[in-house]
mmCIF file of C-alpha atoms in Angstrom:
data_model
loop_
_atom_site.group_PDB
_atom_site.id
_atom_site.type_symbol
_atom_site.label_atom_id
_atom_site.label_comp_id
_atom_site.label_asym_id
_atom_site.label_seq_id
_atom_site.Cartn_x
_atom_site.Cartn_y
_atom_site.Cartn_z
ATOM 1 C CA MET E 415 14.021 4.355 -5.980
ATOM 2 C CA ASP E 416 15.613 6.293 -8.818
ATOM 3 C CA SER E 417 12.829 5.406 -11.222
ATOM 4 C CA ALA E 418 9.859 6.454 -9.082
ATOM 5 C CA ARG E 419 8.012 9.688 -9.799
ATOM 6 C CA ILE E 420 7.375 11.577 -6.572
ATOM 7 C CA VAL E 421 4.313 13.838 -6.521
ATOM 8 C CA LEU E 422 3.926 15.284 -3.031
ATOM 9 C CA PRO E 423 0.384 15.715 -1.640
ATOM 10 C CA SER E 424 -0.756 19.313 -2.163
ATOM 11 C CA GLU E 425 -1.410 19.662 1.567
ATOM 12 C CA TRP E 426 2.226 18.922 2.323
ATOM 13 C CA LYS E 427 3.485 21.389 -0.284
ATOM 14 C CA SER E 428 1.360 24.208 1.147
ATOM 15 C CA GLN E 429 2.468 23.507 4.722
ATOM 16 C CA PHE E 430 6.171 22.885 4.304
ATOM 17 C CA PHE E 431 7.333 24.230 0.952
ATOM 18 C CA VAL E 432 7.010 27.206 -1.307
ATOM 19 C CA PRO E 433 5.015 26.302 -4.458
ATOM 20 C CA LEU E 434 6.709 23.786 -6.752
ATOM 21 C CA PRO E 435 6.063 23.134 -10.447
ATOM 22 C CA ALA E 436 4.262 19.926 -11.311
ATOM 23 C CA ALA E 437 6.587 16.969 -10.897
ATOM 24 C CA ASN E 438 7.519 15.648 -14.317
ATOM 25 C CA GLY E 439 11.016 14.341 -13.633
ATOM 26 C CA SER E 440 12.527 11.542 -11.650
ATOM 27 C CA ALA E 441 12.224 11.013 -7.930
ATOM 28 C CA ALA E 442 15.809 12.106 -7.473
ATOM 29 C CA GLU E 443 15.099 15.397 -9.265
ATOM 30 C CA SER E 444 11.956 16.059 -7.234
ATOM 31 C CA ILE E 445 13.632 15.300 -3.922
ATOM 32 C CA SER E 446 16.638 17.411 -4.891
ATOM 33 C CA ARG E 447 14.432 20.414 -5.637
ATOM 34 C CA SER E 448 12.407 20.131 -2.439
ATOM 35 C CA SER E 449 15.416 19.534 -0.195
ATOM 36 C CA LYS E 450 16.721 23.027 -0.948
ATOM 37 C CA ILE E 451 13.591 24.689 0.450
ATOM 38 C CA PRO E 452 13.629 25.486 4.192
ATOM 39 C CA VAL E 453 11.217 23.748 6.550
ATOM 40 C CA LEU E 454 9.048 26.154 8.507
ATOM 41 C CA ASP E 455 8.788 24.095 11.692
ATOM 42 C CA SER E 456 11.619 25.139 14.022
ATOM 43 C CA GLU E 457 11.663 21.746 15.747
ATOM 44 C CA GLN E 458 11.823 19.994 12.369
ATOM 45 C CA THR E 459 9.189 17.493 13.512
ATOM 46 C CA GLU E 460 7.172 17.772 10.331
ATOM 47 C CA SER E 461 10.384 17.608 8.308
ATOM 48 C CA SER E 462 11.105 14.210 9.855
ATOM 49 C CA TYR E 463 7.618 12.969 8.973
ATOM 50 C CA LEU E 464 8.066 14.100 5.389
ATOM 51 C CA SER E 465 11.492 12.468 5.127
ATOM 52 C CA MET E 466 10.077 9.165 6.377
ATOM 53 C CA ALA E 467 7.186 9.377 3.917
ATOM 54 C CA LEU E 468 9.585 9.882 1.013
ATOM 55 C CA LEU E 469 11.760 7.033 2.283
ATOM 56 C CA ASN E 470 8.789 4.640 2.288
ATOM 57 C CA ILE E 471 7.292 5.677 -1.078
ATOM 58 C CA VAL E 472 8.565 3.623 -4.016
ATOM 59 C CA PHE E 473 6.158 4.938 -6.634
ATOM 60 C CA THR E 474 3.579 7.697 -6.974
ATOM 61 C CA ASP E 475 1.943 9.310 -9.990
ATOM 62 C CA ILE E 476 -1.297 10.852 -11.227
ATOM 63 C CA PHE E 477 -3.513 8.693 -13.462
ATOM 64 C CA GLU E 478 -6.644 9.160 -15.533
ATOM 65 C CA VAL E 479 -9.188 6.346 -15.843
ATOM 66 C CA GLY E 480 -9.523 5.347 -19.486
ATOM 67 C CA ASP E 481 -11.819 2.351 -19.131
ATOM 68 C CA VAL E 482 -13.811 0.505 -16.476
ATOM 69 C CA ASN E 483 -14.592 -3.211 -16.685
ATOM 70 C CA ARG E 484 -13.227 -3.679 -20.184
ATOM 71 C CA GLY E 485 -14.575 -7.013 -21.357
ATOM 72 C CA GLY E 486 -17.457 -6.999 -18.883
ATOM 73 C CA LYS E 487 -17.979 -6.765 -15.126
ATOM 74 C CA LYS E 488 -17.133 -9.999 -13.325
ATOM 75 C CA PHE E 489 -17.920 -9.149 -9.683
ATOM 76 C CA ASP E 490 -20.716 -7.108 -8.102
ATOM 77 C CA ARG E 491 -18.559 -4.995 -5.797
ATOM 78 C CA VAL E 492 -15.308 -4.890 -7.738
ATOM 79 C CA SER E 493 -14.439 -3.032 -10.938
ATOM 80 C CA ARG E 494 -11.273 -3.306 -13.018
ATOM 81 C CA LEU E 495 -9.789 0.015 -14.087
ATOM 82 C CA ASN E 496 -7.457 0.745 -16.969
ATOM 83 C CA ALA E 497 -5.631 4.011 -16.389
ATOM 84 C CA THR E 498 -2.710 5.934 -17.862
ATOM 85 C CA SER E 499 -0.357 8.367 -16.169
ATOM 86 C CA GLU E 500 -0.454 12.037 -17.106
ATOM 87 C CA ALA E 501 2.895 11.698 -18.858
ATOM 88 C CA ALA E 502 1.520 8.648 -20.728
ATOM 89 C CA ASP E 503 4.587 6.611 -19.767
ATOM 90 C CA THR E 504 2.916 4.291 -17.246
ATOM 91 C CA GLU E 505 -0.204 2.167 -17.567
ATOM 92 C CA ILE E 506 -2.019 0.323 -14.802
ATOM 93 C CA ILE E 507 -4.750 -2.260 -14.419
ATOM 94 C CA LEU E 508 -6.366 -2.027 -10.989
ATOM 95 C CA ASP E 509 -9.130 -3.959 -9.248
ATOM 96 C CA ILE E 510 -10.955 -1.725 -6.799
ATOM 97 C CA ASN E 511 -13.914 -2.101 -4.461
ATOM 98 C CA THR E 512 -16.227 0.419 -6.114
ATOM 99 C CA GLU E 513 -18.932 -0.156 -3.511
ATOM 100 C CA ILE E 514 -16.860 1.780 -0.976
ATOM 101 C CA TYR E 515 -14.793 3.854 -3.430
ATOM 102 C CA PRO E 516 -16.766 4.660 -6.619
ATOM 103 C CA ILE E 517 -14.721 5.737 -9.620
ATOM 104 C CA LYS E 518 -15.588 6.330 -13.265
ATOM 105 C CA ILE E 519 -14.047 6.969 -16.680
ATOM 106 C CA SER E 520 -12.111 10.273 -16.906
ATOM 107 C CA ASP E 521 -11.631 10.485 -13.134
ATOM 108 C CA LYS E 522 -8.088 11.473 -12.151
ATOM 109 C CA PHE E 523 -6.409 10.090 -9.069
ATOM 110 C CA THR E 524 -3.049 9.893 -7.342
ATOM 111 C CA LEU E 525 -1.785 6.354 -6.809
ATOM 112 C CA THR E 526 1.080 5.696 -4.411
ATOM 113 C CA LEU E 527 2.924 2.509 -3.512
ATOM 114 C CA ALA E 528 4.722 2.500 -0.161
ATOM 115 C CA THR E 529 6.566 -0.079 1.894
ATOM 116 C CA SER E 530 5.234 1.344 5.168
ATOM 117 C CA LEU E 531 2.529 3.719 6.398
ATOM 118 C CA SER E 532 4.627 4.740 9.363
ATOM 119 C CA LEU E 533 6.151 8.191 9.611
ATOM 120 C CA ASP E 534 8.411 7.073 12.444
ATOM 121 C CA ALA E 535 12.080 6.484 11.654
ATOM 122 C CA VAL E 536 12.421 3.431 13.907
ATOM 123 C CA ALA E 537 9.293 1.759 12.523
ATOM 124 C CA ALA E 538 10.307 2.523 8.957
ATOM 125 C CA ALA E 539 13.711 0.960 9.460
ATOM 126 C CA ALA E 540 12.142 -2.093 11.087
ATOM 127 C CA SER E 541 9.641 -2.594 8.251
ATOM 128 C CA ALA E 542 12.524 -2.644 5.785
ATOM 129 C CA SER E 543 14.096 -5.617 7.566
ATOM 130 C CA THR E 544 12.885 -9.058 6.547
ATOM 131 C CA ALA E 545 13.707 -10.327 10.035
ATOM 132 C CA SER E 546 11.582 -7.712 11.777
ATOM 133 C CA LYS E 547 8.137 -8.161 13.236
ATOM 134 C CA LYS E 548 5.368 -7.449 10.735
ATOM 135 C CA GLU E 549 4.168 -3.864 10.879
ATOM 136 C CA THR E 550 0.709 -3.325 12.345
ATOM 137 C CA TRP E 551 -1.340 -1.996 9.458
ATOM 138 C CA ARG E 552 -3.473 0.382 11.523
ATOM 139 C CA ASP E 553 -0.755 1.417 13.986
ATOM 140 C CA THR E 554 -1.309 5.090 14.840
ATOM 141 C CA SER E 555 0.959 5.237 17.875
ATOM 142 C CA SER E 556 2.938 8.080 16.299
ATOM 143 C CA GLY E 557 -0.252 10.117 15.840
ATOM 144 C CA LYS E 558 0.300 10.427 12.089
ATOM 145 C CA SER E 559 0.218 8.034 9.159
ATOM 146 C CA LEU E 560 0.882 8.234 5.441
ATOM 147 C CA ALA E 561 -2.704 6.975 5.009
ATOM 148 C CA ASP E 562 -3.988 10.248 6.483
ATOM 149 C CA GLU E 563 -3.238 11.913 3.142
ATOM 150 C CA TYR E 564 -5.283 9.433 1.107
ATOM 151 C CA GLU E 565 -8.856 8.140 0.742
ATOM 152 C CA TYR E 566 -8.429 4.449 -0.127
ATOM 153 C CA VAL E 567 -5.743 2.054 1.103
ATOM 154 C CA MET E 568 -4.988 -1.615 0.374
ATOM 155 C CA TYR E 569 -2.276 -3.961 1.621
ATOM 156 C CA GLY E 570 -0.781 -6.687 -0.564
ATOM 157 C CA LYS E 571 2.257 -8.497 -1.893
ATOM 158 C CA VAL E 572 4.316 -8.432 -5.095
ATOM 159 C CA TYR E 573 3.977 -11.820 -6.789
ATOM 160 C CA LYS E 574 5.580 -11.218 -10.204
ATOM 161 C CA TYR E 575 8.125 -8.814 -11.675
ATOM 162 C CA ASP E 576 8.607 -8.953 -15.453
ATOM 163 C CA GLU E 577 11.454 -7.079 -17.152
ATOM 164 C CA SER E 578 11.151 -8.776 -20.541
ATOM 165 C CA GLY E 579 9.522 -5.730 -22.165
ATOM 166 C CA GLY E 580 12.804 -4.082 -23.082
ATOM 167 C CA LYS E 581 15.300 -1.619 -21.695
ATOM 168 C CA ASN E 582 14.029 0.484 -18.775
ATOM 169 C CA LEU E 583 10.618 -1.193 -18.948
ATOM 170 C CA ALA E 584 9.047 -3.466 -16.363
ATOM 171 C CA THR E 585 5.660 -4.834 -15.360
ATOM 172 C CA VAL E 586 4.940 -5.343 -11.671
ATOM 173 C CA TYR E 587 2.092 -7.577 -10.467
ATOM 174 C CA ILE E 588 0.713 -7.065 -6.959
ATOM 175 C CA SER E 589 -2.147 -8.939 -5.274
ATOM 176 C CA PHE E 590 -4.225 -7.286 -2.561
ATOM 177 C CA GLY E 591 -6.107 -10.247 -1.169
ATOM 178 C CA GLY E 592 -7.073 -11.271 -4.693
ATOM 179 C CA LEU E 593 -7.537 -7.755 -6.073
ATOM 180 C CA LEU E 594 -4.950 -7.132 -8.778
ATOM 181 C CA LEU E 595 -2.667 -4.234 -9.599
ATOM 182 C CA VAL E 596 -0.483 -4.355 -12.717
ATOM 183 C CA VAL E 597 1.923 -1.450 -13.275
ATOM 184 C CA SER E 598 3.668 -1.242 -16.661
ATOM 185 C CA GLY E 599 6.349 1.376 -17.210
ATOM 186 C CA GLU E 600 9.702 2.300 -15.741
ATOM 187 C CA PRO E 601 11.130 -0.184 -13.204
ATOM 188 C CA ILE E 602 9.935 0.191 -9.618
ATOM 189 C CA ASP E 603 12.120 -0.557 -6.608
ATOM 190 C CA LEU E 604 10.168 -3.625 -5.438
ATOM 191 C CA LEU E 605 10.974 -7.329 -5.116
ATOM 192 C CA VAL E 606 8.864 -10.454 -5.559
ATOM 193 C CA GLY E 607 7.429 -11.382 -2.176
ATOM 194 C CA GLN E 608 7.680 -7.843 -0.823
ATOM 195 C CA GLU E 609 4.670 -6.448 1.025
ATOM 196 C CA VAL E 610 3.380 -3.081 -0.116
ATOM 197 C CA TYR E 611 0.633 -0.572 0.534
ATOM 198 C CA LEU E 612 -1.472 0.987 -2.217
ATOM 199 C CA LEU E 613 -2.888 4.430 -1.449
ATOM 200 C CA MET E 614 -5.287 6.428 -3.617
ATOM 201 C CA ARG E 615 -7.019 9.783 -3.595
ATOM 202 C CA LYS E 616 -9.034 11.495 -6.301
ATOM 203 C CA ASN E 617 -7.745 14.690 -7.855
ATOM 204 C CA SER E 618 -10.226 17.507 -8.384
#
């Protein structure tokens, strides 16, 4: 997880932390900064939720849409986005159902990849085990979910991981029921065959 860029949802920052500068370093740096700030909840319940969320997140960054349907639109309800991270060090190609989640050129959004939506320690540990029972995608037994902080969620599987681009560069290919995500940039802590959630929300 050392290579992921952690950008906490603004709602979480306002509730649990004093204001932080925009995250422009590594995940380790971001987590290190936030871990020194006291949690306001005396029972530390919300702190546990936040810790689980960070444990499950393998990548998150803010992107700006540079192009939509480059080369022509191929499906009525699906558009292919080309987007670049704010730091210009990561590029993505993303197929998205624009009938239910419209998006256009110049829109900015946060994209997160997570191995679980659960904010429960037991469920998170179980989802990390290949021998465990498959996590229920809409399980809300804990009352909270990582998806609560986002607007659009997909569930898929890593089918290709290419590190031939050079040192500290990798391209990850993920299929969400036929919808494609390609992430090109720093290596991400994912394996071929691993199941993953994609979460998005637009930034104002």
